[in-house]
Short mmCIF file of C-alpha atoms in Angstrom, two decimals:
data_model
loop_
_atom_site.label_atom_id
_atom_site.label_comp_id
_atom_site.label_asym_id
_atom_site.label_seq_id
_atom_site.Cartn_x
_atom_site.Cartn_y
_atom_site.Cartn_z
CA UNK P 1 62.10 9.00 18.13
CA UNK P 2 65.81 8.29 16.73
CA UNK P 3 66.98 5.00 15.86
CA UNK P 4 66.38 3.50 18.96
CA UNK P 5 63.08 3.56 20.83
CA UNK P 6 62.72 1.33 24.18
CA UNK P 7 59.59 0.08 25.98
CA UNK P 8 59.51 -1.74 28.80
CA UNK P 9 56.14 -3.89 30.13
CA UNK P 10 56.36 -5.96 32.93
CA UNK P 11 58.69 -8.75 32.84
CA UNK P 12 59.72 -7.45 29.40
CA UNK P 13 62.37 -5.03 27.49
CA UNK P 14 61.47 -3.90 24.08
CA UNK P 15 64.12 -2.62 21.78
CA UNK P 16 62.11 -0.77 18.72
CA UNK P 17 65.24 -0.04 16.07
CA UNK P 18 64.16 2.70 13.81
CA UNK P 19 66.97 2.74 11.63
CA UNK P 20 68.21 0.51 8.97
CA UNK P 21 72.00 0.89 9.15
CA UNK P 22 71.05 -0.27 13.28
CA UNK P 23 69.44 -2.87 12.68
CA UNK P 24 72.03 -4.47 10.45
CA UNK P 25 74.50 -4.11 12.77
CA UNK P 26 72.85 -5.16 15.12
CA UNK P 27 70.69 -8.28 13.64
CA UNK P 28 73.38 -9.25 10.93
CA UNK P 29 76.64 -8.49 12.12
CA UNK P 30 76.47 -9.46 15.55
CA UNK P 31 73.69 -12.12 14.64
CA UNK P 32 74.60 -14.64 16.95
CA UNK P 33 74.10 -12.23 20.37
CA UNK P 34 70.66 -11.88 18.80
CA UNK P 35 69.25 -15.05 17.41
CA UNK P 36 67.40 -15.88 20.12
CA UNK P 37 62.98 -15.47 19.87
CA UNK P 38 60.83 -14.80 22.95
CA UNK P 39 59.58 -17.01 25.04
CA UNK P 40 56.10 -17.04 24.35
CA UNK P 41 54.05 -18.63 27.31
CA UNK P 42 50.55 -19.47 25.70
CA UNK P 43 52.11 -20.43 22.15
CA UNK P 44 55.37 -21.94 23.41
CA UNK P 45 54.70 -23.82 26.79
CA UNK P 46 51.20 -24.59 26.38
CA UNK P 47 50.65 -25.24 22.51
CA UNK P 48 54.57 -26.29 21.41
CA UNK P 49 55.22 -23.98 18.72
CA UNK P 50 58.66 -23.95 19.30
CA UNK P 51 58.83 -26.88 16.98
CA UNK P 52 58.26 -24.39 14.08
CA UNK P 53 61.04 -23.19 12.83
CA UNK P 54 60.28 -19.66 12.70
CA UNK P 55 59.48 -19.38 16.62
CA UNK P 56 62.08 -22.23 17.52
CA UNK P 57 64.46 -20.56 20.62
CA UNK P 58 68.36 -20.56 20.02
CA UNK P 59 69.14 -24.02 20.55
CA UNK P 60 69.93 -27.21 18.75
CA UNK P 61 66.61 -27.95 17.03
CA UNK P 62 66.66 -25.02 15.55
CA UNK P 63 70.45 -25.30 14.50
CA UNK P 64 70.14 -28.66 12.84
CA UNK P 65 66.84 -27.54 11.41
CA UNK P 66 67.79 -24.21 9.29
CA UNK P 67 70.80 -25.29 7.47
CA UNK P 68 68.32 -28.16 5.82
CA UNK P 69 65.64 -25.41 5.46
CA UNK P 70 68.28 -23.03 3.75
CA UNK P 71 69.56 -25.97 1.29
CA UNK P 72 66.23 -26.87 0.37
CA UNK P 73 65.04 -23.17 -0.17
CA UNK P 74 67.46 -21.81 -1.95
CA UNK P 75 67.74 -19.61 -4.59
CA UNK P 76 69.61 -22.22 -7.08
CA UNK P 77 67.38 -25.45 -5.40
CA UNK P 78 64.35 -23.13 -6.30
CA UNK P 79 64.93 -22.01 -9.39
CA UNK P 80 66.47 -25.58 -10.91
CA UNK P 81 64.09 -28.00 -9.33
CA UNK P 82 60.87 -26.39 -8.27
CA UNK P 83 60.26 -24.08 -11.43
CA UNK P 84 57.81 -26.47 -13.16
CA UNK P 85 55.48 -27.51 -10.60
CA UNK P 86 55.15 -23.27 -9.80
CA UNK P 87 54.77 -22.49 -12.82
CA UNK P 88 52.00 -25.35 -13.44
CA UNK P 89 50.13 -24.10 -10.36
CA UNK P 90 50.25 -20.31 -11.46
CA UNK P 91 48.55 -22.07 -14.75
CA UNK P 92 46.06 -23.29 -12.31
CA UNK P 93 45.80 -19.65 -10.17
CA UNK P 94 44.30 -18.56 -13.49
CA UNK P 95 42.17 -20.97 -14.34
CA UNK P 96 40.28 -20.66 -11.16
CA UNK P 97 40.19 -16.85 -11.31
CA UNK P 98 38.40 -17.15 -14.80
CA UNK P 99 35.82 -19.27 -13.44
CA UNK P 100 35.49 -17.52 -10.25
CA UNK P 101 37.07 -13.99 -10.19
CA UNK P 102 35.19 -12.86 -6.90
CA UNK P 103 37.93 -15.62 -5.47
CA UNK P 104 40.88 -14.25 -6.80
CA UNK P 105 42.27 -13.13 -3.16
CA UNK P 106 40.60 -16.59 -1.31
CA UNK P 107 42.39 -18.36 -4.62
CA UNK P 108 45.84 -16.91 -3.59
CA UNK P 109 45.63 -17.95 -0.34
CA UNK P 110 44.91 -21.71 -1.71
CA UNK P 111 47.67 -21.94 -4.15
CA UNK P 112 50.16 -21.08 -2.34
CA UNK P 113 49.51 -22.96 0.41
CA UNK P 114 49.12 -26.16 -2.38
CA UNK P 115 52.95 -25.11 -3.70
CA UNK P 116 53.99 -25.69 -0.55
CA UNK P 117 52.22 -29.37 -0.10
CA UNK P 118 53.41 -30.14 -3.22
CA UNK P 119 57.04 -29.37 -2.96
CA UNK P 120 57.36 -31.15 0.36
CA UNK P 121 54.77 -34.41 -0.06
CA UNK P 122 54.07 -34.38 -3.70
CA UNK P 123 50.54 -35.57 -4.27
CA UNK P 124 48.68 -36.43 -1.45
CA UNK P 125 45.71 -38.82 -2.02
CA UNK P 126 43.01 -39.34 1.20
CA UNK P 127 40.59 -41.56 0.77
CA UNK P 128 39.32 -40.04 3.70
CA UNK P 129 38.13 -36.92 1.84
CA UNK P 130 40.77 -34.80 4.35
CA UNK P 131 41.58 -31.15 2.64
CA UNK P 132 45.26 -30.60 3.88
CA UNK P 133 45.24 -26.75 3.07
CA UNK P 134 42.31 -26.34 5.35
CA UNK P 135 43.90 -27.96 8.48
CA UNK P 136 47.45 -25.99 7.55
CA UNK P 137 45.09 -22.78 7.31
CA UNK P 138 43.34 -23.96 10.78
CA UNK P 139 46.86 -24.10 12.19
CA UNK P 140 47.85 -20.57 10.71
CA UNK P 141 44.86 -19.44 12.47
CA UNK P 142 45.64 -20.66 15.74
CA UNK P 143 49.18 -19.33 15.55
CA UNK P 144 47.63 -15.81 15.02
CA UNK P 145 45.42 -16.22 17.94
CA UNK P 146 48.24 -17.74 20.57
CA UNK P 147 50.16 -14.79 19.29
CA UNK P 148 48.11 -11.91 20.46
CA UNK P 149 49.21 -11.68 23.67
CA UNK P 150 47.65 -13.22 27.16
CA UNK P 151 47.75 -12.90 30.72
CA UNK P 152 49.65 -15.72 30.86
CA UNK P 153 52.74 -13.95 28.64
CA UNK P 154 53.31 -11.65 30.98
CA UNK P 155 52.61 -13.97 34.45
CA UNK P 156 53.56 -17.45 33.28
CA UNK P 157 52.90 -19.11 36.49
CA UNK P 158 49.77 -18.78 36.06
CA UNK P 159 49.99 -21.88 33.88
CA UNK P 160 50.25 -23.60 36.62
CA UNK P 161 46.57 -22.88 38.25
CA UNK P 162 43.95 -25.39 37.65
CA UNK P 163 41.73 -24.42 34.07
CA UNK P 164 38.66 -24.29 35.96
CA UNK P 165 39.30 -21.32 38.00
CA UNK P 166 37.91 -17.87 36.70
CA UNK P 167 40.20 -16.50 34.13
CA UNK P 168 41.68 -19.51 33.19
CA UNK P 169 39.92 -20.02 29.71
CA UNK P 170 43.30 -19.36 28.43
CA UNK P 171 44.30 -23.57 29.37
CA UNK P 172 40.92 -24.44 28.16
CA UNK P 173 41.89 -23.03 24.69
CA UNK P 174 45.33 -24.09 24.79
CA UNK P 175 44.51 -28.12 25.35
CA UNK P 176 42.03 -27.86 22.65
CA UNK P 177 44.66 -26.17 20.34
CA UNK P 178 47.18 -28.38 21.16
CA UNK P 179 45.17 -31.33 20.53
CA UNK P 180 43.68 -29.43 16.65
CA UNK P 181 47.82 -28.85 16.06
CA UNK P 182 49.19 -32.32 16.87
CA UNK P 183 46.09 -33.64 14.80
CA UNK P 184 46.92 -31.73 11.79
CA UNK P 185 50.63 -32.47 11.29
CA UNK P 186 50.07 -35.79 12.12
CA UNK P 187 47.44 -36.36 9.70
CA UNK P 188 49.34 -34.75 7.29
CA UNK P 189 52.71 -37.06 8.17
CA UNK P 190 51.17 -40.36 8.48
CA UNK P 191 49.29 -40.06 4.66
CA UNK P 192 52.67 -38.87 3.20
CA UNK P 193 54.28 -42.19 4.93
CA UNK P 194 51.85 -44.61 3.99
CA UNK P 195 51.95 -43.41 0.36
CA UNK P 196 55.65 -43.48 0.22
CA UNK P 197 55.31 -46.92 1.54
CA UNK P 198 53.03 -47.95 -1.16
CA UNK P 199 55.65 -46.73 -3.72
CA UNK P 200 54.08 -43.60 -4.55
CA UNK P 201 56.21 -41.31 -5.94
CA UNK P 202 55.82 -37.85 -3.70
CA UNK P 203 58.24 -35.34 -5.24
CA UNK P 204 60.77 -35.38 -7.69
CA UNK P 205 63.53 -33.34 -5.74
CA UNK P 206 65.75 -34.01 -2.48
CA UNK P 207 63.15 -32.35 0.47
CA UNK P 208 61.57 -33.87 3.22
CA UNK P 209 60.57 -37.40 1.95
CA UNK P 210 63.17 -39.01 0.40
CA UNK P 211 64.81 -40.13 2.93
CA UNK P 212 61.97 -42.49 3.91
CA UNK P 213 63.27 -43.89 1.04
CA UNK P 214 67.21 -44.02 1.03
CA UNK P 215 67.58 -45.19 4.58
CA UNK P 216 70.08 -43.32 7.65
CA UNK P 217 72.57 -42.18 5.10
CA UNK P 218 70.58 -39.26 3.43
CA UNK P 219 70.68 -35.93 4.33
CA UNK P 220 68.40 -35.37 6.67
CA UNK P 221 69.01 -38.48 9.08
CA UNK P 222 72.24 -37.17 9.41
CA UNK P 223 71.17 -33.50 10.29
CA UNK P 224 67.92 -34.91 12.56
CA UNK P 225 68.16 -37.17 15.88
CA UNK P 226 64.46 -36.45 15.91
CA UNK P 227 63.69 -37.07 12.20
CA UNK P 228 59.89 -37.92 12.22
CA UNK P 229 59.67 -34.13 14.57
CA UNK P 230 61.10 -32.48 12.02
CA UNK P 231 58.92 -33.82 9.14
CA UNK P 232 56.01 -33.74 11.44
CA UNK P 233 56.48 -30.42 11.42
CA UNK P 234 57.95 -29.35 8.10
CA UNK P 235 54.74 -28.05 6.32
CA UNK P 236 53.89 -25.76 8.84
CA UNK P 237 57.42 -24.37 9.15
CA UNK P 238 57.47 -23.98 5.41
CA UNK P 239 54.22 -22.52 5.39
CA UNK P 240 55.11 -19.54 7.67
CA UNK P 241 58.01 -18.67 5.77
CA UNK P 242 56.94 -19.07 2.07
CA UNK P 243 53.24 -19.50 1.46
CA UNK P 244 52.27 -16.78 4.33
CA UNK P 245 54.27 -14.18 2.98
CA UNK P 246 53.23 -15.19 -0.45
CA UNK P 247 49.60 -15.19 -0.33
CA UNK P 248 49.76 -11.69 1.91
CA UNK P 249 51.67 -9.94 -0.63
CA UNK P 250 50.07 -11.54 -3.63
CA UNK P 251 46.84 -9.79 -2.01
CA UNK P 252 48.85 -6.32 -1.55
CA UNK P 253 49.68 -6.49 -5.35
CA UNK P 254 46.15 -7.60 -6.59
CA UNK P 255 44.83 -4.08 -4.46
CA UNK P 256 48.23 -2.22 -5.91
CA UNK P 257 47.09 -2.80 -8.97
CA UNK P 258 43.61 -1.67 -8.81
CA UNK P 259 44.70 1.34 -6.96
CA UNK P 260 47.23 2.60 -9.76
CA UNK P 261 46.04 1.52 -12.94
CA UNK P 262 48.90 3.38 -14.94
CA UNK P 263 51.15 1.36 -13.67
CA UNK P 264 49.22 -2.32 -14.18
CA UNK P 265 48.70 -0.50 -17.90
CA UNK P 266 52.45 -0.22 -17.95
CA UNK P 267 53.83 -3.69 -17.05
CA UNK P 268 50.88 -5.13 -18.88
CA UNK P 269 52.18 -3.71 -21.96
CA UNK P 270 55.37 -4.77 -20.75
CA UNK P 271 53.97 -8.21 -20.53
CA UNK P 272 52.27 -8.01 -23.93
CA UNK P 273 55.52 -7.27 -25.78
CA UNK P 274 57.36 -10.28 -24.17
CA UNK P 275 55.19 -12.97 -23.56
CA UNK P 276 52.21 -12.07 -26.00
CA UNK P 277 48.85 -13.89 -25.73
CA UNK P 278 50.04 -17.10 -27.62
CA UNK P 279 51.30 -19.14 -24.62
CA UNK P 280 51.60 -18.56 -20.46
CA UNK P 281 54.64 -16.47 -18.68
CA UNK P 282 57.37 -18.60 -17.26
CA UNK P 283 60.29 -18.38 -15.09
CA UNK P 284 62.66 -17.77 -18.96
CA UNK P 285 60.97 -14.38 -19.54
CA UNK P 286 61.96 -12.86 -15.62
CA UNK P 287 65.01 -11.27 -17.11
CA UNK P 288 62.77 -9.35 -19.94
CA UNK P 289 60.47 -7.77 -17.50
CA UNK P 290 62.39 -5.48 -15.86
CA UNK P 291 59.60 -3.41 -15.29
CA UNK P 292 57.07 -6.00 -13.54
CA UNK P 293 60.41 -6.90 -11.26
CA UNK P 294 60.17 -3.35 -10.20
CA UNK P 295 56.49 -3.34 -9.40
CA UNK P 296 56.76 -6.35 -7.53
CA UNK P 297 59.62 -4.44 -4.95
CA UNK P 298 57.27 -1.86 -4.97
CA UNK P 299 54.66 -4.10 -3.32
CA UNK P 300 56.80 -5.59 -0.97
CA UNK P 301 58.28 -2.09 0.21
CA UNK P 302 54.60 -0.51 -0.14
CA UNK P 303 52.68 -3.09 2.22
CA UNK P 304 55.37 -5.12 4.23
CA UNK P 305 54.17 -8.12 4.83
CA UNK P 306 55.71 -7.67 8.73
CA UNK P 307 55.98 -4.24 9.62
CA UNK P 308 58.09 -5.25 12.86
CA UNK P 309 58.76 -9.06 11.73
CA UNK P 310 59.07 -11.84 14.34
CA UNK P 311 60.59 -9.79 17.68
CA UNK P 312 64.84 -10.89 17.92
CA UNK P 313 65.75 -11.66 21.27
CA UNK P 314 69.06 -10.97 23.00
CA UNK P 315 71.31 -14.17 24.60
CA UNK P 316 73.80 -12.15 25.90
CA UNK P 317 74.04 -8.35 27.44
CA UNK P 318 75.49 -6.10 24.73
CA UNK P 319 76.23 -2.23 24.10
CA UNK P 320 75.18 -0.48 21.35
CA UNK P 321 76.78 3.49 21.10
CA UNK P 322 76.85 3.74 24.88
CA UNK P 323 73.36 1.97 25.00
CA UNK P 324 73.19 -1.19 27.29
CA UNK P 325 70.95 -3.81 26.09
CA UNK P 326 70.20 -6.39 28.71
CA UNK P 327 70.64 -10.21 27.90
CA UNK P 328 66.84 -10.83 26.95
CA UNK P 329 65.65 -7.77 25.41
CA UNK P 330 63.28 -8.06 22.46
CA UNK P 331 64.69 -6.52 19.56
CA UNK P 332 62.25 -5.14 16.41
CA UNK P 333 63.19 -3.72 13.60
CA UNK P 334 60.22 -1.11 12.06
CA UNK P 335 60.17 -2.59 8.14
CA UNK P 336 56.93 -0.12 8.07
CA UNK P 337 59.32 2.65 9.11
CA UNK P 338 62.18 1.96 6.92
CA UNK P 339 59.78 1.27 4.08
CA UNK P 340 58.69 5.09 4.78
CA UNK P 341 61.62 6.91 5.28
CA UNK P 342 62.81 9.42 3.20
CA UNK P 343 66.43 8.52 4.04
CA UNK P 344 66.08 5.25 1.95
CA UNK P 345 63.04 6.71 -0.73
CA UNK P 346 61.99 9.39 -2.31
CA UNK P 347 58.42 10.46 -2.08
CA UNK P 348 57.69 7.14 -0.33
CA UNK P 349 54.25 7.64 0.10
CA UNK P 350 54.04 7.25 -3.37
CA UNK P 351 53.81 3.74 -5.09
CA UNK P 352 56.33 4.37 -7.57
CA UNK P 353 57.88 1.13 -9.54
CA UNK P 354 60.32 3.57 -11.38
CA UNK P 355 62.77 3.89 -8.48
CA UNK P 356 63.72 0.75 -8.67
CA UNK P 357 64.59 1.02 -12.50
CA UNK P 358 67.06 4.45 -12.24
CA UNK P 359 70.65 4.36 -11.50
CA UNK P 360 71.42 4.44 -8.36
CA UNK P 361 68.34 2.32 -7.84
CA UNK P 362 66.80 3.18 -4.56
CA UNK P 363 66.94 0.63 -1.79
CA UNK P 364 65.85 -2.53 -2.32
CA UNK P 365 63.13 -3.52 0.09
CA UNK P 366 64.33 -7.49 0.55
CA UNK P 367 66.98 -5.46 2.57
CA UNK P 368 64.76 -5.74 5.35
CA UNK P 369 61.85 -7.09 4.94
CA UNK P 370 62.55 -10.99 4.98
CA UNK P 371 64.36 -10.29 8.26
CA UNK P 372 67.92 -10.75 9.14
CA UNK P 373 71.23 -12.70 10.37
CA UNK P 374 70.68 -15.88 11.13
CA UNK P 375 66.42 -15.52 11.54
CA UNK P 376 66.37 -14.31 7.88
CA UNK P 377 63.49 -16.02 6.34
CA UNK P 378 64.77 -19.43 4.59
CA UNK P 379 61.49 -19.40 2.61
CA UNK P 380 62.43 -15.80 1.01
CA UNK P 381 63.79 -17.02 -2.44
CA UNK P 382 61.16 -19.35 -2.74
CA UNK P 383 58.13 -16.63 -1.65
CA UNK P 384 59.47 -14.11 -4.06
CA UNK P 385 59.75 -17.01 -6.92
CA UNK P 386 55.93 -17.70 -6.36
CA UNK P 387 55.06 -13.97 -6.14
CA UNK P 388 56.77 -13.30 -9.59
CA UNK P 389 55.05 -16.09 -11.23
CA UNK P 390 51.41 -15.41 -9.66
CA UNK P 391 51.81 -11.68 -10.66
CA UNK P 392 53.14 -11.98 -14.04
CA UNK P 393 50.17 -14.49 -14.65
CA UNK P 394 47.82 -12.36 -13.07
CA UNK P 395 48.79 -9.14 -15.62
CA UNK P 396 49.08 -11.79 -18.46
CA UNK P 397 45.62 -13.17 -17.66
CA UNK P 398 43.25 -9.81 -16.39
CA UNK P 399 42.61 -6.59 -16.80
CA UNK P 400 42.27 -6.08 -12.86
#
């Protein structure tokens, strides 16, 4: 189809960018024409998703939001202050697995979700007996479902019509999602304020909740006119761009591995000569295992966790070589098809670690698929961080 293919479906232009070089110049270089996200009827209007930071519009929530999200997740903030507590819960991740291996992909899900918990509210005690990872997963779930597309995407007046009409069940499930959402993050809020009243200490690193403690002057009061929004709705936000892509490619790499044993044989040998059996993997031993580095791009390139990522959205008409894009055209960029194309890979059908190790090394696949410009994912150097850790503990650990 070329590097450009466009659909259009009522009320909507889609812009499907087929090559990489495109979609770099387009999503990175002139990032700020397309940093916009779609307007979403059902999950924007009707359950307020825009909150979260991944679906937030162009705007100032989400400009005062993402620099704080890109401090907090960066590679150096990462790998200085949140390198124990990961490495503690891959410690865990094994644990489990050896008493319950059937629940090694239901395990990955839970962990990585409890990383994220952890790193924003510390320990989190409810009397109440509340599970937090089950109402974050409850919220994932909803987000999936307001995402599929309704009626009401492509007509949104018909928001407007009373729920009991036929065909509205759409505002039926909407209030009740609404009302399971705003329960969740507030639940999750008010326990992590009443324990950092008590004293408790939550975390031991500058993220969401210190500032309880240190008053207007900290960072994030002076970055947030709506403070108690944003940590309302912090977990979630860091959820979607760290544990999500986490747990899906953690469950990519598990099937990777059982799928090409020569190649778990090789980076558990790998493995074997580093770390041996006498103690756990940590973060020290990333720069000796060259070869498990190499599997791990192979995952992400192999199974993208997004094979068109979260749609761009234009704020401005633009031209492209000749080709007029409207102000409000959806732009995607095909991570499957890049991930597949001979251009960037040789034999890419092929899970192949090696090409990662040669000189040139082929293309690195965190090139595209963590997104781009401004809407790269935040949560990227913290997601691959996790994904190291889980897999190099994983290989240490089993023979899968």
């Amino acid at each position: 189809y070329g590097p450009l293919t466009w659909l259009t479906i009522p009320g909507q232009n889609i812009l499907v960018v087929n090559s990489l070089e495109v979609a770099q110049e387009l999503l990175d270089k002139r990032a700020s024409i397309f940093a916009d996200r779609p307007k979403f009827t059902m999950a924007a209007e009707l359950l307020g998703m825009t909150r979260f930071i991944t679906f937030s519009p162009y705007g100032d929530w989400w400009k005062t939001q993402r620099p704080y999200f890109k401090h907090a997740l960066s590679a150096a903030v990462v790998r200085s202050d949140y390198s124990p507590l990961i490495e503690a819960k891959a410690q865990e991740y094994i644990a489990r697995c050896a008493a319950r291996p059937e629940s090694a992909l239901s395990e990955a899900n839970r962990i990585t979700a409890e990383i994220t918990i952890k790193l924003i509210y510390g320990k989190l005690e409810d009397k109440r007996g509340r599970d937090y990872i089950q109402i974050s997963n409850r919220i994932s779930d909803i987000m999936t479902y307001a995402f599929q597309g309704y009626v009401v995407d492509l007509f949104p007046s018909l928001q407007h019509l009373p729920g009991w009409l036929p065909g509205m069940k759409f505002k039926r499930d909407a209030a009740r999602w609404k009302k399971e959402i705003q329960e969740g993050v507030d639940a999750v809020f008010e326990l992590a304020k009443e324990n950092t009243v008590r004293g408790m200490t939550l975390t031991n690193h500058r993220f969401m909740w210190i500032d309880l403690k240190e008053g207007p002057s900290s960072f994030a009061h002076e970055l947030y006119p709506g403070l108690a929004m944003a940590h309302k709705t912090s977990f979630q936000s860091t959820n979607q761009i760290a544990a999500d892509p986490t747990e899906a490619t953690m469950q990519s790499f598990i099937r990777a591995m059982v799928l090409f044993p020569s190649v778990q044989e090789k980076a558990q040998a790998e493995i074997d000569r580093v770390v041996g059996s006498g103690r756990f993997p940590t973060f020290n031993d990333q720069t000796d295992l060259p070869f498990l580095h190499a599997v791990i791009l192979e995952t992400l390139r192999w199974n993208p966790v997004a094979s068109f990522g979260v749609p761009h959205v234009s704020r401005q008409d633009d031209v492209y070589d000749g080709y007029f894009i409207p102000k409000g055209t959806s732009v995607m960029a095909n991570a499957w098809g890049f991930s597949r194309s001979s251009k960037y890979y040789t034999n890419p059908s092929m899970f192949d670690p090696e090409r990662y190790l040669k000189q040139p090394s082929e293309l690195d696949p965190r090139e595209f698929v963590f997104g781009y410009g401004g809407r790269i994912c935040p949560g990227k150097d913290l997601a691959f961080h996790d994904i190291w850790i889980l897999a190099v503990s994983v290989l240490w650990a089993f023979k899968l």
